Coordinates of C-alpha atoms and ligand atoms in Angstrom, one line a residue:
M1 CA -158.4 -66.7 36.9
E2 CA -155.0 -67.9 37.8
Q3 CA -152.4 -65.5 38.9
L4 CA -149.4 -65.6 36.5
K5 CA -145.9 -64.9 37.8
W6 CA -143.8 -62.3 36.0
F7 CA -141.8 -64.9 34.2
Q8 CA -144.9 -66.5 32.9
K9 CA -146.0 -63.3 31.2
A10 CA -142.5 -62.6 29.8
V11 CA -140.9 -63.3 26.4
V12 CA -137.3 -64.3 26.8
Y13 CA -134.5 -63.6 24.3
Q14 CA -131.4 -65.7 24.4
I15 CA -128.1 -64.0 23.6
Y16 CA -125.1 -66.0 22.6
P17 CA -122.6 -63.3 23.6
R18 CA -119.7 -64.4 21.5
S19 CA -121.8 -63.9 18.3
F20 CA -124.2 -61.1 19.2
K21 CA -122.3 -57.8 18.7
D22 CA -118.6 -56.9 18.8
S23 CA -117.9 -53.4 20.1
N24 CA -114.1 -53.3 19.9
N25 CA -113.3 -55.0 16.6
D26 CA -111.6 -58.2 17.8
G27 CA -114.2 -60.3 16.0
I28 CA -115.7 -61.5 19.3
G29 CA -119.1 -60.4 20.6
D30 CA -119.0 -58.6 24.0
L31 CA -121.0 -56.9 26.7
K32 CA -120.7 -53.4 25.3
G33 CA -122.0 -54.8 22.1
I34 CA -125.1 -56.1 23.9
I35 CA -125.5 -52.8 25.7
S36 CA -125.4 -51.0 22.4
R37 CA -128.4 -53.1 21.1
L38 CA -130.7 -52.8 24.1
D39 CA -133.0 -50.4 22.3
Y40 CA -133.3 -52.9 19.4
L41 CA -134.3 -55.6 21.9
K42 CA -136.8 -53.3 23.6
F43 CA -138.2 -52.5 20.2
L44 CA -138.7 -56.1 19.5
G45 CA -140.7 -56.3 22.8
V46 CA -138.8 -58.9 24.8
D47 CA -138.7 -58.7 28.6
V48 CA -135.9 -60.9 29.7
L49 CA -132.4 -61.5 28.2
W50 CA -130.8 -64.9 29.0
L51 CA -127.0 -64.7 28.4
S52 CA -125.2 -67.8 27.6
P53 CA -122.1 -68.0 29.8
V54 CA -120.0 -64.8 30.1
Y55 CA -117.8 -66.1 33.0
A56 CA -114.1 -66.6 32.8
S57 CA -113.4 -69.7 30.7
P58 CA -110.7 -71.2 28.6
N59 CA -113.4 -71.9 26.0
F60 CA -113.0 -75.5 25.3
D61 CA -116.8 -75.5 25.2
L62 CA -117.2 -71.8 24.6
G63 CA -118.0 -70.7 28.1
Y64 CA -119.8 -73.9 29.3
D65 CA -116.5 -74.6 31.0
I66 CA -116.1 -72.0 33.7
S67 CA -112.8 -71.3 35.4
D68 CA -114.2 -68.6 37.7
Y69 CA -117.9 -68.1 38.4
R70 CA -117.3 -64.6 39.9
S71 CA -115.5 -63.0 37.0
I72 CA -116.3 -62.0 33.5
N73 CA -114.3 -63.4 30.6
P74 CA -112.1 -60.5 29.5
E75 CA -113.0 -61.2 25.9
Y76 CA -116.5 -60.1 26.8
G77 CA -115.6 -57.2 29.0
T78 CA -115.4 -56.4 32.7
M79 CA -117.6 -56.8 35.8
K80 CA -118.3 -53.0 35.6
E81 CA -119.7 -53.5 32.1
M82 CA -121.8 -56.4 33.3
E83 CA -123.2 -54.2 36.1
E84 CA -123.8 -51.5 33.5
L85 CA -125.7 -54.0 31.3
I86 CA -127.9 -55.0 34.3
S87 CA -128.8 -51.5 35.2
K88 CA -129.2 -50.2 31.6
A89 CA -131.5 -53.1 30.8
K90 CA -133.4 -52.5 34.0
K91 CA -134.0 -48.9 33.0
R92 CA -135.8 -50.3 29.9
G93 CA -137.8 -52.7 31.9
I94 CA -135.6 -55.7 30.8
R95 CA -134.3 -58.3 33.2
I96 CA -131.1 -60.3 32.9
V97 CA -130.9 -64.0 33.4
M98 CA -127.5 -65.8 33.5
D99 CA -126.5 -69.3 32.6
L100 CA -125.7 -71.5 35.6
V101 CA -123.3 -74.3 34.7
I102 CA -122.7 -76.3 37.8
N103 CA -122.6 -79.9 36.7
H104 CA -119.0 -79.3 35.9
T105 CA -116.3 -76.6 36.0
S106 CA -113.4 -76.0 33.7
H107 CA -110.3 -78.1 34.3
E108 CA -108.7 -74.7 34.8
H109 CA -110.9 -73.7 37.7
E110 CA -108.9 -73.2 40.9
W111 CA -110.9 -75.9 42.7
F112 CA -109.9 -78.5 40.1
K113 CA -106.3 -77.4 40.1
Q114 CA -106.2 -77.8 43.8
S115 CA -108.0 -81.1 43.6
M116 CA -105.1 -82.6 41.7
D117 CA -103.3 -82.8 45.0
R118 CA -104.7 -85.9 46.8
N119 CA -104.3 -84.3 50.1
S120 CA -106.1 -81.1 49.3
P121 CA -109.5 -80.4 50.8
Y122 CA -110.6 -79.8 47.2
R123 CA -109.9 -83.4 46.2
D124 CA -113.5 -84.3 47.1
Y125 CA -115.0 -81.5 45.1
Y126 CA -114.7 -83.8 42.1
Y127 CA -115.0 -87.5 41.4
W128 CA -111.5 -88.8 41.7
V129 CA -110.9 -92.6 41.8
E130 CA -107.5 -93.9 42.8
K131 CA -106.0 -96.5 40.5
S132 CA -104.8 -98.3 43.5
D133 CA -108.4 -98.7 44.7
L134 CA -109.4 -100.5 41.6
A135 CA -109.3 -104.3 41.1
K136 CA -108.0 -103.6 37.5
P137 CA -106.1 -100.4 37.8
D138 CA -105.5 -100.1 34.1
K139 CA -109.2 -100.2 33.3
V140 CA -111.3 -97.1 33.8
P141 CA -113.7 -97.3 36.9
N142 CA -116.8 -98.0 34.9
N143 CA -118.3 -98.2 31.3
W144 CA -120.0 -94.8 31.2
D145 CA -120.0 -92.9 27.9
S146 CA -119.3 -89.2 27.8
V147 CA -121.7 -86.9 25.9
F148 CA -118.8 -85.7 23.9
G149 CA -117.5 -89.1 23.0
G150 CA -115.3 -91.8 24.7
S151 CA -115.2 -92.7 28.3
V152 CA -116.3 -90.3 31.1
W153 CA -112.9 -91.1 32.8
E154 CA -109.6 -89.3 32.3
E155 CA -106.4 -90.4 33.8
H156 CA -104.2 -88.1 35.7
D157 CA -101.3 -88.9 38.1
G158 CA -102.3 -92.4 39.1
A159 CA -106.0 -91.6 39.4
Y160 CA -109.1 -91.0 37.2
Y161 CA -111.6 -88.2 37.3
L162 CA -115.1 -88.2 35.9
H163 CA -116.4 -85.9 33.1
L164 CA -119.8 -86.3 31.5
F165 CA -118.8 -83.8 28.8
S166 CA -115.3 -83.1 27.6
K167 CA -112.2 -83.9 29.6
Q168 CA -111.8 -80.2 30.1
Q169 CA -115.1 -80.2 32.0
P170 CA -114.6 -82.3 35.2
D171 CA -117.9 -83.0 37.1
L172 CA -118.4 -81.5 40.5
N173 CA -119.3 -83.9 43.3
F174 CA -122.6 -82.9 44.8
H175 CA -122.4 -85.5 47.5
N176 CA -119.9 -83.1 49.1
R177 CA -121.9 -80.5 51.2
K178 CA -119.1 -78.0 50.5
V179 CA -119.9 -78.0 46.8
I180 CA -123.6 -77.2 47.5
E181 CA -122.6 -74.4 49.8
E182 CA -120.2 -73.0 47.1
V183 CA -123.0 -73.1 44.5
K184 CA -125.4 -71.3 46.9
D185 CA -122.8 -68.5 47.3
I186 CA -122.3 -68.2 43.6
I187 CA -126.1 -67.9 43.0
E188 CA -126.4 -65.3 45.8
F189 CA -123.4 -63.4 44.4
W190 CA -125.2 -62.8 41.1
L191 CA -128.6 -62.3 42.5
K192 CA -127.2 -59.5 44.7
K193 CA -125.9 -57.9 41.5
G194 CA -129.5 -57.6 40.4
I195 CA -130.0 -60.5 37.9
S196 CA -133.4 -62.1 37.9
G197 CA -132.7 -65.8 37.6
F198 CA -130.8 -68.6 36.0
R199 CA -130.9 -71.0 33.0
C200 CA -129.6 -74.1 34.6
D201 CA -127.3 -76.2 32.3
V202 CA -127.8 -80.0 32.3
I203 CA -129.3 -79.5 35.7
N204 CA -130.9 -83.0 36.0
V205 CA -127.6 -84.9 35.9
I206 CA -125.7 -83.1 38.7
S207 CA -126.2 -85.9 41.3
K208 CA -124.7 -89.3 40.5
E209 CA -126.4 -92.0 42.5
S210 CA -123.6 -94.6 42.2
L211 CA -120.6 -95.2 39.9
E212 CA -121.6 -98.7 39.0
N213 CA -121.5 -99.9 35.4
G214 CA -124.3 -98.8 33.2
K215 CA -126.7 -101.1 31.3
N216 CA -125.6 -101.9 27.8
K217 CA -127.2 -99.5 25.4
I218 CA -126.3 -97.6 22.2
A219 CA -125.8 -94.2 23.6
L220 CA -124.8 -92.7 26.9
K221 CA -124.2 -95.9 28.9
G222 CA -124.4 -95.1 32.6
S223 CA -127.1 -92.4 32.4
E224 CA -129.5 -94.4 34.6
H225 CA -127.2 -93.6 37.5
Y226 CA -127.5 -89.9 37.2
D227 CA -130.6 -89.0 35.2
T228 CA -132.9 -87.0 37.4
T229 CA -132.0 -88.8 40.7
E230 CA -133.5 -88.3 44.1
G231 CA -130.3 -86.5 45.0
C232 CA -130.9 -84.0 42.2
H233 CA -134.4 -83.3 43.4
R234 CA -133.2 -82.7 46.9
I235 CA -130.5 -80.3 45.8
L236 CA -132.9 -78.3 43.7
K237 CA -135.3 -78.0 46.6
E238 CA -132.5 -76.8 48.8
L239 CA -131.2 -74.2 46.4
R240 CA -134.7 -72.8 45.9
R241 CA -135.5 -72.7 49.6
D242 CA -132.2 -71.3 50.8
V243 CA -131.4 -68.8 48.1
L244 CA -133.6 -68.4 45.0
D245 CA -136.9 -67.8 46.8
K246 CA -135.4 -64.9 48.8
Y247 CA -134.9 -63.0 45.6
D248 CA -138.0 -63.9 43.7
A249 CA -135.6 -65.3 41.2
F250 CA -136.7 -67.8 38.5
T251 CA -135.1 -70.9 37.2
I252 CA -135.4 -72.6 33.8
G253 CA -133.8 -76.0 33.6
E254 CA -132.1 -77.4 30.6
P255 CA -132.5 -81.1 31.4
M256 CA -130.6 -83.6 29.4
L257 CA -132.3 -86.8 28.1
A258 CA -135.5 -85.2 29.2
N259 CA -138.9 -86.6 28.5
I260 CA -142.2 -85.3 29.7
E261 CA -142.1 -87.3 33.0
T262 CA -138.7 -85.9 33.8
I263 CA -139.8 -82.3 33.1
K264 CA -142.9 -82.7 35.2
S265 CA -140.9 -84.1 38.2
L266 CA -138.6 -81.1 38.0
T267 CA -141.1 -78.4 37.4
D268 CA -144.5 -79.3 38.9
A269 CA -145.2 -76.3 41.2
K270 CA -145.9 -78.6 44.2
N271 CA -142.3 -79.9 44.1
H272 CA -140.6 -76.4 44.6
E273 CA -137.7 -77.2 42.3
L274 CA -137.5 -75.4 38.9
D275 CA -140.0 -72.9 37.5
M276 CA -139.9 -74.5 34.1
A277 CA -137.6 -76.6 31.9
F278 CA -136.9 -77.0 28.2
S279 CA -138.2 -80.0 26.4
F280 CA -136.5 -80.6 23.1
E281 CA -138.7 -83.6 22.2
H282 CA -140.7 -81.7 19.6
L283 CA -137.5 -80.7 17.8
E284 CA -135.9 -84.1 18.0
V285 CA -138.5 -85.5 15.6
D286 CA -136.1 -85.2 12.7
N287 CA -133.7 -87.9 13.8
F288 CA -133.6 -91.6 14.3
L289 CA -132.4 -92.5 17.8
A290 CA -129.8 -89.8 18.1
K291 CA -129.1 -86.4 16.4
W292 CA -126.4 -87.8 14.1
F293 CA -129.0 -89.9 12.3
P294 CA -131.1 -87.2 10.6
I295 CA -134.3 -88.2 9.0
K296 CA -137.0 -86.3 7.1
F297 CA -139.2 -83.9 9.2
K298 CA -142.8 -85.1 9.4
P299 CA -144.9 -82.2 10.9
K300 CA -147.5 -84.6 12.4
K301 CA -144.9 -86.1 14.7
M302 CA -144.0 -82.7 16.0
M303 CA -147.7 -81.7 16.5
K304 CA -148.3 -84.9 18.6
V305 CA -145.4 -84.1 20.9
I306 CA -146.5 -80.5 21.3
N307 CA -150.0 -81.6 22.2
R308 CA -148.6 -83.9 24.9
Q309 CA -146.2 -81.2 26.2
Q310 CA -149.0 -78.6 26.3
Q311 CA -151.5 -80.9 28.0
E312 CA -149.2 -82.6 30.5
I313 CA -146.6 -80.0 31.6
E314 CA -147.9 -77.4 34.0
W315 CA -145.9 -74.5 32.4
N316 CA -143.9 -75.0 29.2
A317 CA -140.7 -73.3 28.1
L318 CA -141.4 -72.8 24.4
C319 CA -138.2 -73.2 22.4
F320 CA -137.5 -73.7 18.7
E321 CA -133.9 -72.6 18.4
N322 CA -130.8 -72.2 20.7
H323 CA -127.1 -72.3 20.5
D324 CA -127.1 -76.1 20.3
Q325 CA -129.7 -76.4 17.6
P326 CA -130.0 -75.6 13.9
R327 CA -132.1 -72.7 12.6
I328 CA -135.8 -73.5 12.5
I329 CA -136.5 -72.3 8.9
S330 CA -133.7 -74.4 7.6
R331 CA -134.8 -77.3 9.8
F332 CA -138.6 -77.5 9.5
G333 CA -139.5 -74.8 7.0
D334 CA -138.7 -74.0 3.3
P335 CA -135.9 -71.6 3.1
E336 CA -135.9 -71.5 -0.7
K337 CA -139.5 -71.2 -1.8
Y338 CA -141.4 -70.1 1.3
Y339 CA -138.7 -68.4 3.4
L340 CA -140.9 -65.6 4.8
E341 CA -144.1 -67.7 5.1
S342 CA -142.4 -70.6 6.9
G343 CA -140.4 -68.2 9.1
K344 CA -143.6 -66.4 10.2
L345 CA -145.4 -69.7 10.7
F346 CA -143.0 -70.9 13.4
A347 CA -143.2 -67.5 15.0
L348 CA -147.0 -67.8 15.1
L349 CA -146.8 -71.3 16.5
Q350 CA -144.2 -70.4 19.2
L351 CA -146.0 -67.3 20.4
T352 CA -149.5 -68.8 20.6
L353 CA -148.7 -71.9 22.7
R354 CA -149.1 -71.9 26.5
G355 CA -145.9 -71.2 28.3
T356 CA -142.9 -68.8 28.2
P357 CA -141.4 -68.3 24.8
Y358 CA -137.6 -68.2 24.3
I359 CA -136.4 -66.5 21.1
F360 CA -132.8 -67.2 20.1
Q361 CA -130.8 -64.3 18.7
G362 CA -131.3 -64.1 14.9
Q363 CA -134.5 -66.2 15.0
E364 CA -136.4 -62.9 14.9
I365 CA -134.8 -62.0 11.6
G366 CA -135.1 -65.4 10.1
M367 CA -131.4 -66.4 10.1
L368 CA -130.6 -69.7 8.4
N369 CA -128.1 -72.5 8.9
A370 CA -124.5 -71.8 8.2
P371 CA -123.2 -72.6 4.7
F372 CA -120.3 -74.7 5.9
N373 CA -119.4 -77.0 3.1
K374 CA -116.5 -79.1 4.3
I375 CA -116.0 -81.1 7.5
S376 CA -113.0 -78.9 8.5
D377 CA -115.3 -75.9 8.7
F378 CA -116.7 -77.3 11.9
K379 CA -114.8 -76.8 15.2
D380 CA -117.3 -77.7 18.0
V381 CA -116.1 -80.0 20.8
E382 CA -119.2 -82.1 20.2
L383 CA -117.7 -83.3 16.9
A384 CA -115.7 -85.9 18.8
T385 CA -119.0 -87.8 19.4
L386 CA -119.9 -87.8 15.8
F387 CA -116.4 -88.9 14.7
Q388 CA -116.4 -91.8 17.1
A389 CA -119.8 -93.0 15.9
A390 CA -118.6 -92.5 12.4
K391 CA -115.6 -94.7 12.9
K392 CA -117.6 -97.5 14.5
L393 CA -120.4 -97.4 12.0
H394 CA -118.3 -96.7 8.9
F395 CA -120.0 -93.5 7.9
S396 CA -118.7 -92.0 4.7
D397 CA -117.3 -88.4 4.6
K398 CA -120.4 -87.4 2.7
Y399 CA -122.7 -88.8 5.4
I400 CA -120.7 -87.0 8.1
L401 CA -120.9 -83.7 6.2
N402 CA -124.6 -84.0 5.7
A403 CA -125.2 -84.8 9.3
L404 CA -123.2 -81.8 10.4
Q405 CA -124.9 -79.5 8.0
K406 CA -128.3 -80.6 9.2
R407 CA -127.6 -80.9 12.9
G408 CA -124.2 -79.3 13.9
R409 CA -124.4 -76.9 16.8
E410 CA -122.5 -74.2 15.0
N411 CA -125.5 -73.6 12.7
G412 CA -126.9 -71.4 15.5
R413 CA -123.6 -69.8 16.4
T414 CA -122.7 -67.7 13.4
P415 CA -122.6 -63.9 14.0
M416 CA -125.8 -61.9 14.3
Q417 CA -126.5 -60.3 10.9
W418 CA -127.0 -56.6 11.5
T419 CA -126.4 -55.1 8.0
S420 CA -125.8 -56.1 4.5
E421 CA -122.1 -56.2 5.2
G422 CA -122.6 -58.1 8.4
G423 CA -122.2 -55.2 10.8
F424 CA -121.1 -57.6 13.6
S425 CA -117.9 -55.6 14.2
E426 CA -117.7 -51.9 13.4
R427 CA -114.7 -52.3 11.1
E428 CA -114.1 -55.1 8.6
V429 CA -112.5 -57.8 10.8
E430 CA -112.7 -61.5 10.5
P431 CA -115.3 -62.7 13.1
W432 CA -114.4 -65.7 15.3
I433 CA -116.7 -67.9 13.2
M434 CA -117.9 -67.4 9.6
M435 CA -120.5 -64.7 8.9
N436 CA -123.3 -66.2 6.8
P437 CA -122.9 -64.5 3.3
N438 CA -126.7 -64.3 3.1
T439 CA -126.3 -61.3 5.5
E440 CA -126.4 -59.4 2.2
K441 CA -130.2 -59.9 2.2
I442 CA -131.1 -61.3 5.7
N443 CA -130.2 -58.7 8.2
V444 CA -131.6 -56.5 10.9
E445 CA -131.4 -53.3 8.8
N446 CA -133.6 -54.8 6.1
N447 CA -136.0 -56.3 8.5
L448 CA -136.6 -53.1 10.3
K449 CA -137.3 -51.3 7.1
D450 CA -140.0 -53.7 6.0
P451 CA -143.4 -53.9 7.6
D452 CA -143.8 -57.4 6.1
S453 CA -140.5 -58.8 7.4
I454 CA -140.0 -61.7 9.8
F455 CA -138.9 -59.2 12.5
S456 CA -142.1 -57.2 12.1
F457 CA -144.1 -60.3 12.4
Y458 CA -142.3 -61.4 15.7
Q459 CA -142.8 -57.9 17.0
K460 CA -146.5 -57.9 16.2
M461 CA -147.0 -61.4 17.6
I462 CA -145.2 -60.5 20.9
A463 CA -147.4 -57.4 21.3
L464 CA -150.5 -59.4 20.5
R465 CA -149.6 -62.1 23.1
K466 CA -148.8 -59.5 25.8
N467 CA -152.1 -57.9 25.4
S468 CA -154.1 -61.1 25.2
P469 CA -155.1 -62.7 28.5
I470 CA -156.3 -65.7 26.4
L471 CA -152.8 -66.3 25.0
L472 CA -151.2 -65.8 28.3
E473 CA -153.4 -67.7 30.6
G474 CA -155.9 -69.6 28.5
T475 CA -156.0 -73.4 28.5
F476 CA -154.7 -75.3 25.5
E477 CA -157.1 -77.6 23.6
P478 CA -156.0 -79.6 20.6
I479 CA -158.4 -79.6 17.6
L480 CA -156.7 -81.2 14.7
V481 CA -153.6 -83.1 13.9
S482 CA -153.4 -84.3 10.3
K483 CA -150.5 -84.9 8.0
N484 CA -149.6 -81.2 7.6
V485 CA -152.3 -79.3 9.4
Y486 CA -152.2 -78.4 13.1
A487 CA -155.0 -76.7 14.9
Y488 CA -155.6 -75.8 18.5
K489 CA -157.6 -73.5 20.8
R490 CA -156.7 -71.3 23.6
V491 CA -159.6 -70.8 25.9
L492 CA -160.3 -68.4 28.8
D493 CA -163.6 -67.4 30.4
G494 CA -165.7 -68.8 27.6
K495 CA -163.7 -66.9 24.9
E496 CA -161.5 -68.7 22.4
L497 CA -158.8 -68.1 20.0
V498 CA -158.2 -70.7 17.4
V499 CA -154.8 -71.3 15.7
I500 CA -154.6 -73.1 12.4
L501 CA -151.3 -73.9 10.7
N502 CA -150.5 -75.5 7.4
I503 CA -147.0 -76.9 7.9
S504 CA -146.3 -77.7 4.3
N505 CA -145.4 -76.1 1.0
Q506 CA -148.7 -77.2 -0.7
D507 CA -152.1 -75.6 -0.8
T508 CA -154.1 -77.7 1.7
K509 CA -157.8 -78.1 2.2
V510 CA -158.9 -77.9 5.8
K511 CA -162.3 -78.8 7.1
L512 CA -163.1 -77.7 10.6
D513 CA -166.5 -77.6 12.1
R514 CA -167.6 -74.7 14.3
V515 CA -164.5 -72.7 13.6
G516 CA -164.7 -69.4 11.9
G517 CA -164.4 -65.7 12.5
K518 CA -162.2 -62.7 12.3
V519 CA -158.5 -63.3 11.7
L520 CA -156.3 -61.6 14.2
A521 CA -152.9 -62.4 12.7
S522 CA -151.8 -64.4 9.7
T523 CA -148.7 -65.3 7.8
Y524 CA -150.6 -64.1 4.7
N525 CA -153.2 -61.4 4.5
R526 CA -156.3 -63.3 5.2
L527 CA -159.0 -61.3 7.1
V528 CA -161.7 -63.8 7.7
Y529 CA -161.9 -67.6 8.1
E530 CA -165.2 -69.0 7.2
N531 CA -166.8 -71.9 9.0
G532 CA -166.6 -75.0 6.9
K533 CA -164.0 -75.7 4.2
N534 CA -161.0 -73.4 3.5
V535 CA -157.9 -73.8 1.5
L536 CA -154.8 -72.8 3.4
R537 CA -151.9 -71.5 1.3
P538 CA -148.3 -73.0 1.7
Y539 CA -147.2 -72.3 5.3
E540 CA -150.2 -70.3 6.0
G541 CA -150.9 -69.9 9.7
L542 CA -153.5 -67.8 11.4
I543 CA -155.1 -66.9 14.7
L544 CA -158.8 -66.3 14.7
E545 CA -161.3 -65.1 17.2
N546 CA -163.8 -67.9 17.1
D547 CA -167.4 -66.6 16.9
F548 CA -169.1 -69.9 17.4
Ligands
TEU1 O1 -126.2 -78.7 26.5 C1 -126.6 -79.9 27.1 C2 -126.5 -81.1 26.2 O2 -126.9 -82.1 26.6 C3 -125.9 -80.9 24.8 O3 -124.8 -81.6 24.8 C4 -126.9 -81.3 23.9 O4 -127.2 -82.7 24.0 C5 -126.3 -81.1 22.5 O5 -125.7 -79.9 22.4 C6 -127.4 -81.2 21.5 O6 -126.7 -81.3 20.3 C7 -125.7 -77.8 27.4 C8 -125.3 -76.5 26.7 O7 -126.4 -76.0 26.1 C9 -124.2 -76.9 25.7 O8 -123.8 -75.8 24.9 C10 -123.0 -77.4 26.5 O9 -122.0 -77.9 25.6 C11 -123.4 -78.5 27.4 O10 -124.6 -78.3 28.2 C12 -122.3 -78.8 28.4 O11 -122.2 -77.7 29.4
CA2 CA1 -115.2 -57.8 21.0

């Protein structure tokens, strides 16, 4: 039997602090709010909380633009409260993981401000290119595209600086040893405070191999010069060896543009880089080329990707929602006719795969996409990319609105729904982003009262998983991938659990040989699954102890 590490046995819960719980009635979630809900999280059964950035930030990208890595954004609280959160979580056996955003800082970070002076030692912390060094000074240094639209170059005082994201997020120059040393210090600073690891933002793009022009392609010209480079692998090994390993800390990467090969190169244990990394490939099956071209979800496409992830990646990070993604029931389920059933089905899928599950706040109570109904309801910086594409390709306003409703990042960012009135703040104040009016029905209070709720199902599945060596350590074997039915086995020491899922709103006949037995969990109330033919109800999913 293999020896699993603590983070392989854990269930992680992602908190987007701005939208989790507001304790002082300013309409913005905060640390005290999180502290006040630790018992709720303990009751759900999660072991680790990953906090999206709580560092000082001018919020151009809501915390993913950090102006001081060693201080807490006053909107969220104080360092004392952060320490209190770490220790109160620890008392409940819950660990805290922070977001590490090191590809870029905020343009308001002290390093960047200093670097505006050509003679400052900080100049070389970033990618500055002097106009006078360019053959054509009025043209930007290369043709690279920014993730958030336009060129990666911004002009300032006779020079250009590089930003893969917004112009308020200048990229750090990892060819400068001093930058690596600074990052090590920051990592150590937080590990000493007692956190257990980091979720590493766009970690595979930190090292730019050259600044040459990129190949001509539709999106993200230039990425071949920074996508998972040798330099990046070297830096990750160094951070691990010199700092992370000393603290038994774990790292989960959020690679950009990642395919299975990239993930493997970053996470294979023999490479000593990251412990695991998110793959979003199984979610990206609902678009054509890029997220702003949404297409119909075909379950079979997703099943095929998951089979590959499960079979090829040593240890998966299992993710169906986060603060950049729409809500899973709205996205791949049936929020109108089979809300509960489809919500539970994705819980069952996520919690029976091999890897570490990441549950995003609100997922456990079946929150749905935001009901934004006009383009001006959206505010995210990422919109710039869409508008640019829209201009070039002559999208209609109707098209843009539809794409945003389906794929906009703010779908996952509306406030956590605690009660029928919202319950995000203690008093009735306007939250920083619209509360979904369906809080009237979909909320924590109602979920906790109802043994048949989505919350109760997540809770049950988490407990089942924790107590099942087969679900934790067992191998994954695919059994069936058909139009709407997905079946796989988890196997350990000759014992097997079989998972069968009907990912559709139709009754579906399933024929599986040598599969049958007692049902351990189900999105309906089925108790036995007989060998041979069975009809699965809409969004019926089940785990059975195979007695063949
Ligand atoms: O996201 C990485 C990233 O590549 C996103 O731009 C992603 O492609 C997009 O959101 C999908 O729609 C991380 C953070 O999760 C995101 O919130 C930040 O904006 C981004 O990095 C920059 O730090
Ligand atoms: Ca607040």
